[in-house]
Coordinates of C-alpha atoms in Angstrom, one line a residue:
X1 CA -36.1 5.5 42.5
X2 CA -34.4 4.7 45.4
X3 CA -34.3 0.9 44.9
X4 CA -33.0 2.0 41.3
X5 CA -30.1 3.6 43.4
X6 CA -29.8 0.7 46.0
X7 CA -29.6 -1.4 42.7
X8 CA -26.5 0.6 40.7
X9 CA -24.9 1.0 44.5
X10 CA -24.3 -2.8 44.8
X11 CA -23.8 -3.5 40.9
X12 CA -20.6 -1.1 41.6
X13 CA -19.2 -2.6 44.9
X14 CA -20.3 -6.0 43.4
X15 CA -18.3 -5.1 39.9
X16 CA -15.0 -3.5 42.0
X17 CA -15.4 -6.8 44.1
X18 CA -14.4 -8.7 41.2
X19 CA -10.9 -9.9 40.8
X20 CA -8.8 -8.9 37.5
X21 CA -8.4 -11.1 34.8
X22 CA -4.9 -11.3 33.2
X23 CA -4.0 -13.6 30.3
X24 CA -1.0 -16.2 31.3
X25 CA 1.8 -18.0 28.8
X26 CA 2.3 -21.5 30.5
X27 CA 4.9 -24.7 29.6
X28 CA 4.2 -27.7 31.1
X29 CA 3.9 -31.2 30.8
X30 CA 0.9 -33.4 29.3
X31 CA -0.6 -36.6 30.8
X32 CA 1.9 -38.6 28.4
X33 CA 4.5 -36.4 29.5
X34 CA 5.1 -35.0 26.4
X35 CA 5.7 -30.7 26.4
X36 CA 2.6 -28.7 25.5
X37 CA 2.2 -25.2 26.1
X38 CA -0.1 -22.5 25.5
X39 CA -2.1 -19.4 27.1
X40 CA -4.6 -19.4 29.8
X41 CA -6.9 -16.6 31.7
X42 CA -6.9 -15.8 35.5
X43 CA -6.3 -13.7 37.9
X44 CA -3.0 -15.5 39.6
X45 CA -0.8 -17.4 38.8
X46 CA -1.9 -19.9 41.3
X47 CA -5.1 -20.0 39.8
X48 CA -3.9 -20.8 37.0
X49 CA -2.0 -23.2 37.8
X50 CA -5.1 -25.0 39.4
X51 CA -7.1 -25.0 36.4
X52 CA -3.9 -26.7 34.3
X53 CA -3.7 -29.2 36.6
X54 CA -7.6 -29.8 36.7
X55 CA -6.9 -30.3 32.9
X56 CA -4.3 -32.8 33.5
X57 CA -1.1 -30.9 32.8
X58 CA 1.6 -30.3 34.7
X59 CA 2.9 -26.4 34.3
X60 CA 6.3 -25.9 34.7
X61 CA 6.5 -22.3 34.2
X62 CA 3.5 -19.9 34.1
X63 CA 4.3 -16.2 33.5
X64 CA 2.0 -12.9 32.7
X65 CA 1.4 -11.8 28.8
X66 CA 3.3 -9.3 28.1
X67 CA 1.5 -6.4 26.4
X68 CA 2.3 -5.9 22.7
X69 CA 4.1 -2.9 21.6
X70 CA 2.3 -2.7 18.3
X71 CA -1.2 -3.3 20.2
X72 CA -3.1 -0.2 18.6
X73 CA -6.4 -0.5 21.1
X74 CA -8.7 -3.1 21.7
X75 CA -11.1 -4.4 18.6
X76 CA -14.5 -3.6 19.1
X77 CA -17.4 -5.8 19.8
X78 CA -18.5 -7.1 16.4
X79 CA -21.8 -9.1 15.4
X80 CA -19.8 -12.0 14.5
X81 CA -18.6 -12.2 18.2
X82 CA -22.4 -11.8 19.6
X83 CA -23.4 -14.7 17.2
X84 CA -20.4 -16.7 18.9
X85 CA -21.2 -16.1 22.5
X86 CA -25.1 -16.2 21.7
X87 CA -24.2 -20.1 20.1
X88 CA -21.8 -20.5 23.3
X89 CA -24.4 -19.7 25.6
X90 CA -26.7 -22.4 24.1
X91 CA -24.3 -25.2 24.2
X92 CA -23.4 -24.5 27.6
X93 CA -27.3 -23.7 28.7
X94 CA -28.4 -27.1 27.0
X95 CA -25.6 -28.7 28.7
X96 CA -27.2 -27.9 32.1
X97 CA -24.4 -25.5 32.8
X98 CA -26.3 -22.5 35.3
X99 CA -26.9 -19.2 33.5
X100 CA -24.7 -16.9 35.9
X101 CA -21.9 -19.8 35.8
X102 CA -22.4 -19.4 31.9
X103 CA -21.7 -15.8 31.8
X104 CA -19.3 -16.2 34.3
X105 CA -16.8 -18.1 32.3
X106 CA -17.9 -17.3 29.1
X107 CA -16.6 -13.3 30.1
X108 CA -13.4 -14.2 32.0
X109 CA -12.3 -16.5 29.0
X110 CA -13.3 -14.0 25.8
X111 CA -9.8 -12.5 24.2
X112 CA -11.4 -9.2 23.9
X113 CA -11.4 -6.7 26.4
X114 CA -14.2 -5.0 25.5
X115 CA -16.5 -7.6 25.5
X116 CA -15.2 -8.8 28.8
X117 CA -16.3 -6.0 30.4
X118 CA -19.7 -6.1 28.5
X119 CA -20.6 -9.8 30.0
X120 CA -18.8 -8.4 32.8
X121 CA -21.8 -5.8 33.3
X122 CA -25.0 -8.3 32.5
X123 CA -23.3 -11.0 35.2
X124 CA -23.4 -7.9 37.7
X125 CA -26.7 -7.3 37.0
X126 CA -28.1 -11.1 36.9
X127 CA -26.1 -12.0 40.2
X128 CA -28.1 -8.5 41.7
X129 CA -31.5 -10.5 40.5
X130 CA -32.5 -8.7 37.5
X131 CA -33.7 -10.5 34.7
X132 CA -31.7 -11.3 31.8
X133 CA -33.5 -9.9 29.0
X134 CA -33.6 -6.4 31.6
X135 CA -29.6 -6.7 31.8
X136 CA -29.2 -7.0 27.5
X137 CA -32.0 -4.2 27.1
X138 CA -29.6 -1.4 27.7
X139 CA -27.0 -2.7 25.3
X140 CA -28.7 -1.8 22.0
X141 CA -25.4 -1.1 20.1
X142 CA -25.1 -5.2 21.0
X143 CA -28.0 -6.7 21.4
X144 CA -31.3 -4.9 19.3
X145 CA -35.2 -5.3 20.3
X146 CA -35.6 -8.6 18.5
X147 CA -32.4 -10.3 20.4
X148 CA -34.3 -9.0 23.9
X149 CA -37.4 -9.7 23.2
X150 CA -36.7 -13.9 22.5
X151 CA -34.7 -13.7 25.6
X152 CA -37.8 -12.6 27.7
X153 CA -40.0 -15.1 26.0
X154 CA -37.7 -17.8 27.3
X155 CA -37.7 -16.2 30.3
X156 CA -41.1 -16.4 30.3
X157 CA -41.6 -20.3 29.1
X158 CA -38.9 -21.6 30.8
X159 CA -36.6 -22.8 27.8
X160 CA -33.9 -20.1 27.7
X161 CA -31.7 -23.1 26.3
X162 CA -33.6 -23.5 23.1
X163 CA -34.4 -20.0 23.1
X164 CA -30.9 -19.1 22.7
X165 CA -30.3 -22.3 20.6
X166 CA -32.6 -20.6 17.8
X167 CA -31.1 -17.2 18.5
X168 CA -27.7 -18.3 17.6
X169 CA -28.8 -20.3 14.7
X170 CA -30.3 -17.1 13.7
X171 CA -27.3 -14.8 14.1
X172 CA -25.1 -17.3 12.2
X173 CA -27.4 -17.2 9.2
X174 CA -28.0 -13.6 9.6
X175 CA -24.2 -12.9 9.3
X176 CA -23.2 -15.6 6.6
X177 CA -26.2 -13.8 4.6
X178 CA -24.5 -10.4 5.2
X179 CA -20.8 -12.0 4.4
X180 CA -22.4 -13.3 1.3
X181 CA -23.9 -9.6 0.2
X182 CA -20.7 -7.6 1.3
X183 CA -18.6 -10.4 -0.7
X184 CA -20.8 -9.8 -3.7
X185 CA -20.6 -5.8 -3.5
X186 CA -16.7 -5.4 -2.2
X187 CA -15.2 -7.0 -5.6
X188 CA -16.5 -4.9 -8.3
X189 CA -16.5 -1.5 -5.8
X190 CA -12.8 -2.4 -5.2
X191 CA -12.0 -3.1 -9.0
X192 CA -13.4 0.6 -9.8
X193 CA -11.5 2.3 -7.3
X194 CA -8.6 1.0 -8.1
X195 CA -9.4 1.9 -11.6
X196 CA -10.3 5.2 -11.0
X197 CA -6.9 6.3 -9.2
X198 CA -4.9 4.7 -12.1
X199 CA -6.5 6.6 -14.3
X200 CA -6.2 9.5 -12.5
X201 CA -2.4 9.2 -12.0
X202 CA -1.9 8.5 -15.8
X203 CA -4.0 12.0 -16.7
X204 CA -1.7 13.4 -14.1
X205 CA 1.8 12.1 -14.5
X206 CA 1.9 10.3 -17.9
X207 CA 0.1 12.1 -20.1
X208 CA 1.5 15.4 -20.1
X209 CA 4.8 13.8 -20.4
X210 CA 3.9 12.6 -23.8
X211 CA 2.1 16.2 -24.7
X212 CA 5.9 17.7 -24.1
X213 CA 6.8 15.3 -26.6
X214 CA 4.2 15.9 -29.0
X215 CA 4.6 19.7 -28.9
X216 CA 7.8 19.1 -30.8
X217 CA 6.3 17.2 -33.8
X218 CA 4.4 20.4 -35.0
X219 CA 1.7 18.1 -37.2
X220 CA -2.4 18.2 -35.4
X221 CA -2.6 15.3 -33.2
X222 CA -5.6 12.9 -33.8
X223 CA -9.4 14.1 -32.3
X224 CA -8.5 11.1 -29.9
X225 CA -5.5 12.1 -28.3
X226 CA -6.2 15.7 -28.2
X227 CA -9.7 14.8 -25.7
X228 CA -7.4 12.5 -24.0
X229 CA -4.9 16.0 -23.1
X230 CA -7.7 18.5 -22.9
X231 CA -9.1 16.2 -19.8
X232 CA -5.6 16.1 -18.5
X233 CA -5.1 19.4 -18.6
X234 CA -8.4 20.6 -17.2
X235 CA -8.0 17.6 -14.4
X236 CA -4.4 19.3 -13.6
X237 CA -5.5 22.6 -13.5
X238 CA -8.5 22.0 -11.1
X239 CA -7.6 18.2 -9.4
X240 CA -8.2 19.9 -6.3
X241 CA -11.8 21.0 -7.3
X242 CA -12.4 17.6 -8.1
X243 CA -11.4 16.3 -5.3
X244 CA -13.4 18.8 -3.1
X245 CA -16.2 18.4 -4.5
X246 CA -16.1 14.1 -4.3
X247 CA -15.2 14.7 -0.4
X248 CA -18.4 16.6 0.0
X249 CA -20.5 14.6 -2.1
X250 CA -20.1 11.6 -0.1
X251 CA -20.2 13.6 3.2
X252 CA -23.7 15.5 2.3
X253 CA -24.5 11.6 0.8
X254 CA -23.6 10.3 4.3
X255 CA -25.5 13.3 6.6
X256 CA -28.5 12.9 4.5
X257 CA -28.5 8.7 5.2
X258 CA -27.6 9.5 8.6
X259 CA -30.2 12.0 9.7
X260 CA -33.0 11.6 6.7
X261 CA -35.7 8.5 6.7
X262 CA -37.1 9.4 3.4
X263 CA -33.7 10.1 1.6
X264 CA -32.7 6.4 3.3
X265 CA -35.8 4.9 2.0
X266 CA -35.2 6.3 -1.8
X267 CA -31.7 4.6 -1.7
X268 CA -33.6 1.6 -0.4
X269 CA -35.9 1.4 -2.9
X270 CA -33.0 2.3 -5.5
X271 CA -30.1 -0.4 -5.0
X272 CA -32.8 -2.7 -5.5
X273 CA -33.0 -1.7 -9.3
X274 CA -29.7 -2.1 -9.5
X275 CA -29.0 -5.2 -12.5
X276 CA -27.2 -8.0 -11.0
X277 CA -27.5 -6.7 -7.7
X278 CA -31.1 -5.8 -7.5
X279 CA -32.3 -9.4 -7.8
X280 CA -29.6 -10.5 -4.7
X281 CA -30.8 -7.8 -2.5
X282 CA -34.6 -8.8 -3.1
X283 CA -33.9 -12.7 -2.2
X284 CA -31.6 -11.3 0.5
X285 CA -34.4 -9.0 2.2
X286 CA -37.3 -12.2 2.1
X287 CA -34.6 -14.6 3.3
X288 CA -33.9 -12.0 6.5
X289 CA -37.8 -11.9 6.9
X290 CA -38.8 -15.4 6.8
X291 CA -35.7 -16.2 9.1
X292 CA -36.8 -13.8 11.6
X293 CA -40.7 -14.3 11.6
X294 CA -40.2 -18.3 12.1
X295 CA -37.4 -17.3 14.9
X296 CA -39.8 -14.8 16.7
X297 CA -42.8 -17.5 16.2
X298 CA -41.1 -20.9 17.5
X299 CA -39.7 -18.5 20.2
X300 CA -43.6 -18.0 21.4
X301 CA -43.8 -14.1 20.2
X302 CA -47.2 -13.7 19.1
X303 CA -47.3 -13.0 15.2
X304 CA -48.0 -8.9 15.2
X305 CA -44.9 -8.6 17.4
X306 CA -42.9 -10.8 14.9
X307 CA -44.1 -9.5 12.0
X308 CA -42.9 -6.1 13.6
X309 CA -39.6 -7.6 14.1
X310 CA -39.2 -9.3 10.9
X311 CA -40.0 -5.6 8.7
X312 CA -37.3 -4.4 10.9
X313 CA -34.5 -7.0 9.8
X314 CA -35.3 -7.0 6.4
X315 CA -32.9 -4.3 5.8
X316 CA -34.9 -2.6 3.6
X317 CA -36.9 0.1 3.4
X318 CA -39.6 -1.5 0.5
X319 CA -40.1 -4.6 2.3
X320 CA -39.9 -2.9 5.8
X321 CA -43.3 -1.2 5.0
X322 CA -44.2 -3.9 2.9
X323 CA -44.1 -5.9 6.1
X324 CA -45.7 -3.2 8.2
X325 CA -49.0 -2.7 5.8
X326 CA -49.2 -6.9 6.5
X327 CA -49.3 -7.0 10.0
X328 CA -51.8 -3.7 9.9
X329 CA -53.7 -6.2 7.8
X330 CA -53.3 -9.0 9.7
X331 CA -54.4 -6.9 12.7
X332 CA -57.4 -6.4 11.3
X333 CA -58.4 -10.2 10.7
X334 CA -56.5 -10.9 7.7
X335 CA -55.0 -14.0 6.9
X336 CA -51.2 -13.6 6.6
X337 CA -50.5 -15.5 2.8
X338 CA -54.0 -12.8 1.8
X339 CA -52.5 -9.7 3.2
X340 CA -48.9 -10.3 2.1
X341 CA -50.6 -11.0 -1.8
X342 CA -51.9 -7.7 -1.8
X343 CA -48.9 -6.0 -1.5
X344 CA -48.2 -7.4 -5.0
X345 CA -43.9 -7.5 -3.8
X346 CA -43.7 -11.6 -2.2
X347 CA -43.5 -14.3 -5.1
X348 CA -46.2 -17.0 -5.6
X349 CA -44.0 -19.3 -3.5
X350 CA -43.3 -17.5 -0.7
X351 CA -47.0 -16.9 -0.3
X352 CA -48.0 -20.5 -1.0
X353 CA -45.4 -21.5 1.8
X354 CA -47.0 -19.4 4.4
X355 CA -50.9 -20.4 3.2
X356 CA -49.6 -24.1 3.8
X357 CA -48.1 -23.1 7.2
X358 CA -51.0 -21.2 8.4
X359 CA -53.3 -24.0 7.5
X360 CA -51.2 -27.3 8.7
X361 CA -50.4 -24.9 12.2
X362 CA -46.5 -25.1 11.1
X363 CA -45.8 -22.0 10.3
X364 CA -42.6 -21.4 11.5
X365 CA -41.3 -24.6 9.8
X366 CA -42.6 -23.2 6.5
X367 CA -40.4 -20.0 7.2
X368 CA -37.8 -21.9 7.8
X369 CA -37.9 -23.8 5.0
X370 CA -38.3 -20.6 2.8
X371 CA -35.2 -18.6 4.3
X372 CA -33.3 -21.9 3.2
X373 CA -34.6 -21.5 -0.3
X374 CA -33.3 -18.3 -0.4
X375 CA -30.0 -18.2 1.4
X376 CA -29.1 -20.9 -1.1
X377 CA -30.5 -19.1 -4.0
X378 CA -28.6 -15.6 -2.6
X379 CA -25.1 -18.1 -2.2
X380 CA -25.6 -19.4 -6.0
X381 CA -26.4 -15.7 -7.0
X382 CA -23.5 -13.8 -5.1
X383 CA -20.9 -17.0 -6.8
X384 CA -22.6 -16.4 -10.5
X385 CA -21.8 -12.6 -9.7
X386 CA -18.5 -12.9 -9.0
X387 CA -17.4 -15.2 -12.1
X388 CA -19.6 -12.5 -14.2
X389 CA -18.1 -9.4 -12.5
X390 CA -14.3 -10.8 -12.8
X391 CA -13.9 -10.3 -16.8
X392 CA -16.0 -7.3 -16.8
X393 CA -13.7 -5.2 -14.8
X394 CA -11.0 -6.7 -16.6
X395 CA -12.4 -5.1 -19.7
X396 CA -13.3 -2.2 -18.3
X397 CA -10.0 -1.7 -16.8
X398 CA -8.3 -3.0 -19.9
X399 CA -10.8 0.0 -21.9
X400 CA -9.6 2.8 -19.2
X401 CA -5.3 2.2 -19.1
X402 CA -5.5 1.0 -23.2
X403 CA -7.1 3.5 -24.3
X404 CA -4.7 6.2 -22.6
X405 CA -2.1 3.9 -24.1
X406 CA -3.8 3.9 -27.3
X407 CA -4.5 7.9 -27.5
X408 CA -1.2 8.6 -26.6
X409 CA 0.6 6.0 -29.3
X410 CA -1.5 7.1 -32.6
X411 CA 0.6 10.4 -32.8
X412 CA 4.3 8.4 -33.0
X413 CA 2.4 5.5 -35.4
X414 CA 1.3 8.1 -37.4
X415 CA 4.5 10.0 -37.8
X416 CA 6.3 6.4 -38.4
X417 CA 4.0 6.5 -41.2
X418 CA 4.8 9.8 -42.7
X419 CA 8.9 9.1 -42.5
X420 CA 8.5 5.6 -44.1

């Protein structure tokens, strides 16, 4: 406890030792003498000066950034910018560059703030002589179980640099998967919405201009147009109900996510019966899972800890316990490709991929080789979706604002009938 103490003690005096960073507009000259200009971190000006001039430019005026009026807070740390410093870290690692040098720079370049302060924390508690994987651990939000867990096997083998190679090959993938599913779902969610409020603004503002119209004609208006004003009518008379009761739908929808594991894994298992997006969503989930296993195994974790990991990032509940009734199986002297068979959920291939890696002792090349498959197969999927999705919510739309145009025209084609 009291080393604990000692510890946080010189992490703070270490942390308020540290100079502030500022970003810096500088003009200058290049080697060829030609102007070049640009913007440049440290904490003076002299400093900054020094590093232009180790860079072979001659600065002719350097001045503080000034702050943006318009700047509504700093963006938060996304997954996309862990997956950048993760593959920055490896370069630099595999370059020979030290690891406290590495997160050195690497946090007083970043243009985030936030993130600064985040590498700003791990190199306080690295340069105090804690273990790397021990200074990510309490960043969860940033970096999860499976992120820590390779860090300390490289700790442990001695090859952080390819440790963290295969960690940042793994975050890219992992994030140009997600890209691929949230570019696949956005579209056609986007299309109805928009869809939905014209429609509602036509019920609300167009229609019963027409019905003030067609009160005058004093002739019954066709079945069609008179559902078309009924549903305007009741919409104006209760929108607000409507609207009440959509707000707490998705509220109770989002509480119940939030705070119930069975309700999450019943949406799971739903979405994946989706058409069109069902069949994504499956190759998505086995594509997470074989990239994660073959991470965690060339990393050195031992295969019941990465099967663990790997039911965790498959995103979905069915193939979470899917994965968790294999490695219960595997625990108990199971082959892998035997246990996952039972389950009756992995394809022939993906089974024969792993029997060939568990016998030839190259498993995680197999894995590899089978998240490939899939992440190609989920691209093709997601493009073949969109050109598919693009003329149905044309016609869908098309259905929704023609026929309000429709139900509103018959009465005046049908009195142009009766006067001619």
């Amino acid at each position: 406890m009291a080393t604990a103490t000692a510890s946080k003690k010189t992490n703070k005096k270490t942390a308020k030792a540290q100079p502030k960073v500022f970003t810096y507009e500088w003009k200058g000259l290049n080697r060829d003498g030609k102007k070049t200009s640009g913007e440049l971190r440290g904490a003076t000006i002299a400093e900054v000066k020094s590093q232009l001039k180790s860079q072979g430019v001659n600065p002719k005026s350097v001045k503080k950034k000034a702050a943006s009026l318009f700047k509504l807070g700093d963006p938060k740390v996304t997954a996309m910018d862990i997956a950048m410093v993760t593959r920055q870290i490896a370069t630099m690692l595999q370059a020979g560059v030290p690891l406290v040098t590495t997160i050195e720079m690497l946090g007083r370049g970043h243009e985030k703030v936030k993130m600064r302060e985040l590498l700003g924390t791990i190199l306080t508690e690295i340069q105090s002589g804690i273990p790397l994987s021990d200074a990510l651990r309490p960043h969860r939000q940033y970096f999860d179980d499976l992120y820590v867990d390779l860090v300390a096997a490289g700790e442990h083998s001695g090859s952080l640099d390819a440790v963290f190679e295969r960690i940042a090959l793994y975050k890219e993938k992992a994030e140009a998967l997600k890209s691929k599913i949230k570019k696949a779902m956005f579209y056609p969610a986007a299309v109805v919405i928009v869809a939905i409020g014209v429609t509602t603004l036509l019920l609300l503002f167009v229609v019963p201009q027409f019905q003030e119209i067609f009160a005058g004609f004093g002739a019954e208006l066709p079945a069609f147009t008179q559902l078309v004003i009924h549903i305007s009518e009741a919409l104006q008379a209760s929108w607000y109900i409507f609207a009440v009761a959509i707000i707490i739908t998705v509220f109770l929808f989002r509480r119940a996510h939030l705070h119930s594991q069975t309700f999450r894994d019943k949406v799971d298992a739903l979405i994946l019966k989706i058409p069109a997006v069902g069949p994504i969503l499956h190759k998505a989930a086995m594509a997470r899972f074989a990239r994660t296993l073959a991470t965690t195994f060339a990393a050195g974790v031992p295969l019941i800890d990465g099967l663990e990991s790997a039911a965790g990032a498959s995103g979905n509940a069915v193939y979470r316990n899917a994965l968790l009734k294999v490695r219960s199986e595997v625990m108990s002297g199971m082959q892998m490709n035997v246990a996952m068979r039972t389950t009756g959920l992995f394809p022939d291939m993906l089974i024969q991929m792993v029997m060939i890696g568990e016998e030839s002792g190259s498993l995680d090349n197999m894995l590899n080789k089978v998240a490939n498959i899939y992440e190609m197969q989920v691209d093709d999927a997601v493009d073949g979706l969109s050109s598919l999705i693009e003329p149905i919510m044309m016609v869908v739309i098309g259905t929704l604002v023609g026929g309000l145009i429709v139900a509103m025209y018959l009465p005046i084609f049908q009195m142009g009938k009766i006067v001619s």
